[in-house]
Structures are given as structure tokens and as C-alpha cells.
PDB file of C-alpha atoms in Angstrom:
ATOM      1  CA  UNK M 905      29.533 -26.975  66.798  1.00 58.00           C
ATOM      2  CA  UNK M 906      32.754 -28.559  65.539  1.00 89.00           C
ATOM      3  CA  UNK M 907      30.819 -30.851  63.178  1.00 94.00           C
ATOM      4  CA  UNK M 908      29.065 -27.867  61.569  1.00 95.00           C
ATOM      5  CA  UNK M 909      32.398 -26.113  61.079  1.00 96.00           C
ATOM      6  CA  UNK M 910      34.090 -29.143  59.524  1.00 95.00           C
ATOM      7  CA  UNK M 911      31.059 -29.912  57.313  1.00 95.00           C
ATOM      8  CA  UNK M 912      30.997 -26.291  56.111  1.00 96.00           C
ATOM      9  CA  UNK M 913      34.718 -26.341  55.365  1.00 96.00           C
ATOM     10  CA  UNK M 914      34.419 -29.642  53.494  1.00 95.00           C
ATOM     11  CA  UNK M 915      31.535 -28.350  51.346  1.00 95.00           C
ATOM     12  CA  UNK M 916      33.295 -25.057  50.619  1.00 96.00           C
ATOM     13  CA  UNK M 917      36.651 -26.750  50.044  1.00 95.00           C
ATOM     14  CA  UNK M 918      35.536 -29.794  48.105  1.00 93.00           C
ATOM     15  CA  UNK M 919      32.552 -28.545  46.145  1.00 92.00           C
ATOM     16  CA  UNK M 920      33.431 -24.889  45.547  1.00 93.00           C
ATOM     17  CA  UNK M 921      37.231 -25.094  45.662  1.00 93.00           C
ATOM     18  CA  UNK M 922      37.957 -28.267  43.784  1.00 91.00           C
ATOM     19  CA  UNK M 923      34.830 -29.132  41.772  1.00 89.00           C
ATOM     20  CA  UNK M 924      33.595 -25.645  40.828  1.00 89.00           C
ATOM     21  CA  UNK M 925      36.850 -23.698  40.933  1.00 90.00           C
ATOM     22  CA  UNK M 926      39.200 -26.154  39.310  1.00 88.00           C
ATOM     23  CA  UNK M 927      36.937 -28.339  37.162  1.00 84.00           C
ATOM     24  CA  UNK M 928      33.666 -26.843  35.857  1.00 82.00           C
ATOM     25  CA  UNK M 929      33.998 -23.058  36.135  1.00 83.00           C
ATOM     26  CA  UNK M 930      36.305 -22.660  33.186  1.00 83.00           C
ATOM     27  CA  UNK M 931      39.284 -21.515  35.218  1.00 88.00           C
ATOM     28  CA  UNK M 932      41.767 -23.080  32.814  1.00 88.00           C
ATOM     29  CA  UNK M 933      39.634 -23.045  29.661  1.00 86.00           C
ATOM     30  CA  UNK M 934      36.501 -20.869  29.577  1.00 85.00           C
ATOM     31  CA  UNK M 935      35.022 -23.062  26.834  1.00 81.00           C
ATOM     32  CA  UNK M 936      34.562 -25.826  29.449  1.00 77.00           C
ATOM     33  CA  UNK M 937      31.561 -23.917  30.828  1.00 76.00           C
ATOM     34  CA  UNK M 938      29.487 -24.920  27.791  1.00 72.00           C
ATOM     35  CA  UNK M 939      29.389 -28.489  29.022  1.00 65.00           C
ATOM     36  CA  UNK M 940      28.692 -27.525  32.635  1.00 61.00           C
ATOM     37  CA  UNK M 941      25.523 -25.488  32.196  1.00 61.00           C
ATOM     38  CA  UNK M 942      22.715 -27.089  30.232  1.00 57.00           C
ATOM     39  CA  UNK M 943      21.363 -23.925  28.630  1.00 51.00           C
ATOM     40  CA  UNK M 944      18.642 -24.102  25.971  1.00 49.00           C
ATOM     41  CA  UNK M 945      19.939 -23.657  22.424  1.00 51.00           C
ATOM     42  CA  UNK M 946      23.562 -23.359  23.545  1.00 52.00           C
ATOM     43  CA  UNK M 947      26.514 -25.442  22.411  1.00 49.00           C
ATOM     44  CA  UNK M 948      27.429 -28.352  24.643  1.00 59.00           C
ATOM     45  CA  UNK M 949      30.729 -29.232  23.049  1.00 70.00           C
ATOM     46  CA  UNK M 950      33.895 -27.338  23.888  1.00 73.00           C
ATOM     47  CA  UNK M 951      34.710 -26.926  20.193  1.00 77.00           C
ATOM     48  CA  UNK M 952      31.246 -25.448  19.541  1.00 79.00           C
ATOM     49  CA  UNK M 953      31.741 -23.056  22.443  1.00 82.00           C
ATOM     50  CA  UNK M 954      35.091 -21.942  21.065  1.00 85.00           C
ATOM     51  CA  UNK M 955      33.452 -21.444  17.663  1.00 86.00           C
ATOM     52  CA  UNK M 956      30.756 -19.276  19.292  1.00 87.00           C
ATOM     53  CA  UNK M 957      33.432 -17.186  21.023  1.00 90.00           C
ATOM     54  CA  UNK M 958      35.238 -16.925  17.684  1.00 92.00           C
ATOM     55  CA  UNK M 959      32.071 -15.590  15.984  1.00 92.00           C
ATOM     56  CA  UNK M 960      31.660 -12.905  18.644  1.00 93.00           C
ATOM     57  CA  UNK M 961      35.389 -12.149  18.501  1.00 93.00           C
ATOM     58  CA  UNK M 962      35.173 -11.396  14.765  1.00 94.00           C
ATOM     59  CA  UNK M 963      31.865  -9.494  14.985  1.00 90.00           C
ATOM     60  CA  UNK M 964      32.004  -5.713  15.098  1.00 87.00           C
ATOM     61  CA  UNK M 965      34.544  -3.363  16.563  1.00 89.00           C
ATOM     62  CA  UNK M 966      34.034  -4.586  20.121  1.00 93.00           C
ATOM     63  CA  UNK M 967      33.745  -8.326  19.499  1.00 93.00           C
ATOM     64  CA  UNK M 968      37.318  -9.088  20.525  1.00 94.00           C
ATOM     65  CA  UNK M 969      36.960  -6.971  23.664  1.00 95.00           C
ATOM     66  CA  UNK M 970      33.676  -8.667  24.592  1.00 93.00           C
ATOM     67  CA  UNK M 971      35.224 -12.148  24.290  1.00 93.00           C
ATOM     68  CA  UNK M 972      38.284 -11.025  26.243  1.00 94.00           C
ATOM     69  CA  UNK M 973      36.197  -9.617  29.100  1.00 94.00           C
ATOM     70  CA  UNK M 974      33.772 -12.566  29.212  1.00 92.00           C
ATOM     71  CA  UNK M 975      36.504 -15.191  29.259  1.00 92.00           C
ATOM     72  CA  UNK M 976      38.665 -13.226  31.696  1.00 94.00           C
ATOM     73  CA  UNK M 977      35.753 -12.833  34.123  1.00 93.00           C
ATOM     74  CA  UNK M 978      34.902 -16.533  33.795  1.00 90.00           C
ATOM     75  CA  UNK M 979      38.480 -17.503  34.619  1.00 93.00           C
ATOM     76  CA  UNK M 980      38.689 -15.036  37.502  1.00 94.00           C
ATOM     77  CA  UNK M 981      35.420 -16.317  38.963  1.00 92.00           C
ATOM     78  CA  UNK M 982      36.651 -19.897  38.758  1.00 92.00           C
ATOM     79  CA  UNK M 983      39.940 -19.068  40.435  1.00 95.00           C
ATOM     80  CA  UNK M 984      38.196 -17.004  43.133  1.00 95.00           C
ATOM     81  CA  UNK M 985      35.988 -20.017  43.962  1.00 94.00           C
ATOM     82  CA  UNK M 986      39.127 -22.174  43.933  1.00 95.00           C
ATOM     83  CA  UNK M 987      40.893 -19.725  46.263  1.00 95.00           C
ATOM     84  CA  UNK M 988      38.010 -19.676  48.717  1.00 94.00           C
ATOM     85  CA  UNK M 989      37.666 -23.437  48.628  1.00 94.00           C
ATOM     86  CA  UNK M 990      41.341 -24.222  48.854  1.00 94.00           C
ATOM     87  CA  UNK M 991      41.647 -21.837  51.822  1.00 95.00           C
ATOM     88  CA  UNK M 992      38.888 -23.818  53.524  1.00 96.00           C
ATOM     89  CA  UNK M 993      40.760 -27.120  53.393  1.00 95.00           C
ATOM     90  CA  UNK M 994      43.686 -26.149  55.670  1.00 96.00           C
ATOM     91  CA  UNK M 995      41.175 -24.420  57.974  1.00 95.00           C
ATOM     92  CA  UNK M 996      39.878 -27.882  58.869  1.00 94.00           C
ATOM     93  CA  UNK M 997      43.063 -28.312  60.909  1.00 94.00           C
ATOM     94  CA  UNK M 998      44.217 -24.690  61.423  1.00 94.00           C
ATOM     95  CA  UNK M 999      41.228 -23.377  63.372  1.00 93.00           C
ATOM     96  CA  UNK M1000      42.606 -19.817  63.425  1.00 94.00           C
ATOM     97  CA  UNK M1001      41.861 -19.623  59.677  1.00 95.00           C
ATOM     98  CA  UNK M1002      38.201 -20.532  60.075  1.00 95.00           C
ATOM     99  CA  UNK M1003      36.647 -17.111  60.847  1.00 96.00           C
ATOM    100  CA  UNK M1004      38.144 -15.591  57.692  1.00 96.00           C
ATOM    101  CA  UNK M1005      37.012 -18.478  55.523  1.00 96.00           C
ATOM    102  CA  UNK M1006      33.532 -18.369  57.064  1.00 97.00           C
ATOM    103  CA  UNK M1007      33.243 -14.587  56.568  1.00 97.00           C
ATOM    104  CA  UNK M1008      34.412 -14.614  52.944  1.00 97.00           C
ATOM    105  CA  UNK M1009      32.295 -17.698  52.253  1.00 97.00           C
ATOM    106  CA  UNK M1010      29.197 -16.133  53.817  1.00 97.00           C
ATOM    107  CA  UNK M1011      29.545 -12.980  51.724  1.00 97.00           C
ATOM    108  CA  UNK M1012      30.576 -14.664  48.456  1.00 96.00           C
ATOM    109  CA  UNK M1013      27.927 -17.366  48.597  1.00 97.00           C
ATOM    110  CA  UNK M1014      25.178 -14.972  49.664  1.00 97.00           C
ATOM    111  CA  UNK M1015      25.984 -12.641  46.767  1.00 97.00           C
ATOM    112  CA  UNK M1016      26.103 -15.611  44.371  1.00 96.00           C
ATOM    113  CA  UNK M1017      22.707 -16.809  45.642  1.00 97.00           C
ATOM    114  CA  UNK M1018      21.236 -13.316  45.231  1.00 97.00           C
ATOM    115  CA  UNK M1019      22.625 -13.141  41.685  1.00 96.00           C
ATOM    116  CA  UNK M1020      20.884 -16.404  40.797  1.00 95.00           C
ATOM    117  CA  UNK M1021      17.674 -15.123  42.428  1.00 97.00           C
ATOM    118  CA  UNK M1022      17.916 -12.008  40.244  1.00 97.00           C
ATOM    119  CA  UNK M1023      18.421 -14.132  37.118  1.00 94.00           C
ATOM    120  CA  UNK M1024      15.336 -16.145  38.028  1.00 95.00           C
ATOM    121  CA  UNK M1025      13.327 -12.954  38.428  1.00 96.00           C
ATOM    122  CA  UNK M1026      12.803 -13.139  42.205  1.00 96.00           C
ATOM    123  CA  UNK M1027      14.395  -9.722  42.780  1.00 96.00           C
ATOM    124  CA  UNK M1028      12.547  -7.842  40.076  1.00 95.00           C
ATOM    125  CA  UNK M1029      12.624  -8.442  36.341  1.00 96.00           C
ATOM    126  CA  UNK M1030      15.316 -10.866  35.182  1.00 95.00           C
ATOM    127  CA  UNK M1031      18.198  -9.148  33.374  1.00 95.00           C
ATOM    128  CA  UNK M1032      18.179  -9.188  29.576  1.00 93.00           C
ATOM    129  CA  UNK M1033      21.107 -11.624  29.461  1.00 91.00           C
ATOM    130  CA  UNK M1034      19.683 -14.206  31.897  1.00 90.00           C
ATOM    131  CA  UNK M1035      18.402 -17.504  30.588  1.00 84.00           C
ATOM    132  CA  UNK M1036      15.389 -19.174  32.146  1.00 81.00           C
ATOM    133  CA  UNK M1037      16.621 -22.533  33.346  1.00 79.00           C
ATOM    134  CA  UNK M1038      15.755 -24.700  36.340  1.00 82.00           C
ATOM    135  CA  UNK M1039      19.452 -25.038  37.211  1.00 82.00           C
ATOM    136  CA  UNK M1040      19.380 -21.382  38.331  1.00 87.00           C
ATOM    137  CA  UNK M1041      17.140 -22.452  41.214  1.00 93.00           C
ATOM    138  CA  UNK M1042      19.508 -25.280  42.132  1.00 91.00           C
ATOM    139  CA  UNK M1043      22.442 -22.859  42.164  1.00 91.00           C
ATOM    140  CA  UNK M1044      20.491 -20.299  44.197  1.00 96.00           C
ATOM    141  CA  UNK M1045      19.541 -22.860  46.847  1.00 97.00           C
ATOM    142  CA  UNK M1046      22.980 -24.506  46.973  1.00 96.00           C
ATOM    143  CA  UNK M1047      24.805 -21.173  47.294  1.00 96.00           C
ATOM    144  CA  UNK M1048      22.244 -19.861  49.780  1.00 97.00           C
ATOM    145  CA  UNK M1049      22.351 -22.921  52.051  1.00 97.00           C
ATOM    146  CA  UNK M1050      26.152 -23.041  52.005  1.00 97.00           C
ATOM    147  CA  UNK M1051      26.257 -19.293  52.709  1.00 97.00           C
ATOM    148  CA  UNK M1052      23.961 -19.842  55.698  1.00 98.00           C
ATOM    149  CA  UNK M1053      26.240 -22.657  56.876  1.00 97.00           C
ATOM    150  CA  UNK M1054      29.138 -20.177  56.734  1.00 97.00           C
ATOM    151  CA  UNK M1055      27.128 -17.595  58.704  1.00 97.00           C
ATOM    152  CA  UNK M1056      26.132 -20.161  61.347  1.00 97.00           C
ATOM    153  CA  UNK M1057      29.726 -21.378  61.579  1.00 97.00           C
ATOM    154  CA  UNK M1058      31.032 -17.834  61.927  1.00 96.00           C
ATOM    155  CA  UNK M1059      28.537 -17.001  64.663  1.00 95.00           C
ATOM    156  CA  UNK M1060      29.386 -20.172  66.595  1.00 94.00           C
ATOM    157  CA  UNK M1061      33.160 -20.001  66.225  1.00 88.00           C
ATOM    158  CA  UNK M1062      35.216 -19.143  69.277  1.00 79.00           C
ATOM    159  CA  UNK M1063      36.827 -16.242  67.414  1.00 62.00           C
ATOM    160  CA  UNK M1064      33.370 -14.765  66.807  1.00 51.00           C
ATOM    161  CA  UNK M1065      32.560 -14.500  70.509  1.00 57.00           C
ATOM    162  CA  UNK M1066      33.422 -11.412  72.526  1.00 55.00           C
ATOM    163  CA  UNK M1067      36.287 -11.864  74.957  1.00 53.00           C
ATOM    164  CA  UNK M1068      35.867 -10.671  78.509  1.00 57.00           C
ATOM    165  CA  UNK M1069      38.710  -9.405  80.694  1.00 54.00           C
TER     166      UNK M1069
END
């Protein structure tokens, strides 16, 4: 099962750690997310996204707080994906790190997949803030499959097996 473990670590490290965490998730600039998610009737340019945040920021007593929380959560999510992914890369060689990466990956990716399923409406009515977009299905499947890879890797790792005396 070494190939499964290495493949899982490469997907988690490369796709989630580098691509999602450090490039498209808005870790360094939350306005980058506008170009990453093709949402209907949303701005696709970073400057348009910043202008939209600016409108919310200036609107009402809680506008500034709403923008602060939204952008902070976007940055935290990006850096959490980066942390998970970047922890996976050294685990390719340091096998003692693998069970932790697989466990955190299994939980994080399963919860992400369930969140996308909820936004699609597969777990009851979609939340009021969810947009109906086919990319939600892609994200649900990608997160779900990678989460299952983490579960399979965890269950087949030597650290996951009971030791006998």
C-alpha cells in the first residue's frame, strides 16, 4: 500500500497545500477568490471583488465587521489547507508523520465534501447563502475522493494496526 500512501500525500500536498492553500484560496489576498470560483453574476476581476468588499464594508453598522470576518475566514481556510498540504509533503519521506496527516486529511476533506453536498442541497435544503453552480459538485467529489484516500491510507498504515506483544 506504499503507492496509495504516496499518491495520497502528493494529492494532499500538491493540490490542497500548494495549489489551493497558497494560490487560489485567497490566503494572501481574499480578493483572489473572485477569479477562482466562476459564480453567476459575481465579479471575476480582483479589483471588482475589492470594490464589492468595499461596498459591504461601507454599508450599515456591521458592514466593516462582515468584511473583516469573511476575509479573515477565507485567509484562515487557505492557510489551513496550506498547513495540511505542506505537512503531507515531508510525510512522503518521514513515514512517522503519515498517520497524523491521513487522520487530519480524512476529517478535513470529509467535512469539506459534506459542506459542498449541503450547498448543493443533498443534505436538506441548500443554505440561503449557497449559490447553485456545477463546480460545487466537482468540489464535493474531489474532496470526498481525497478524503476516502486518506481514510484508506490511514487504515492500511503500519501505525494504524494494533501491535501484539
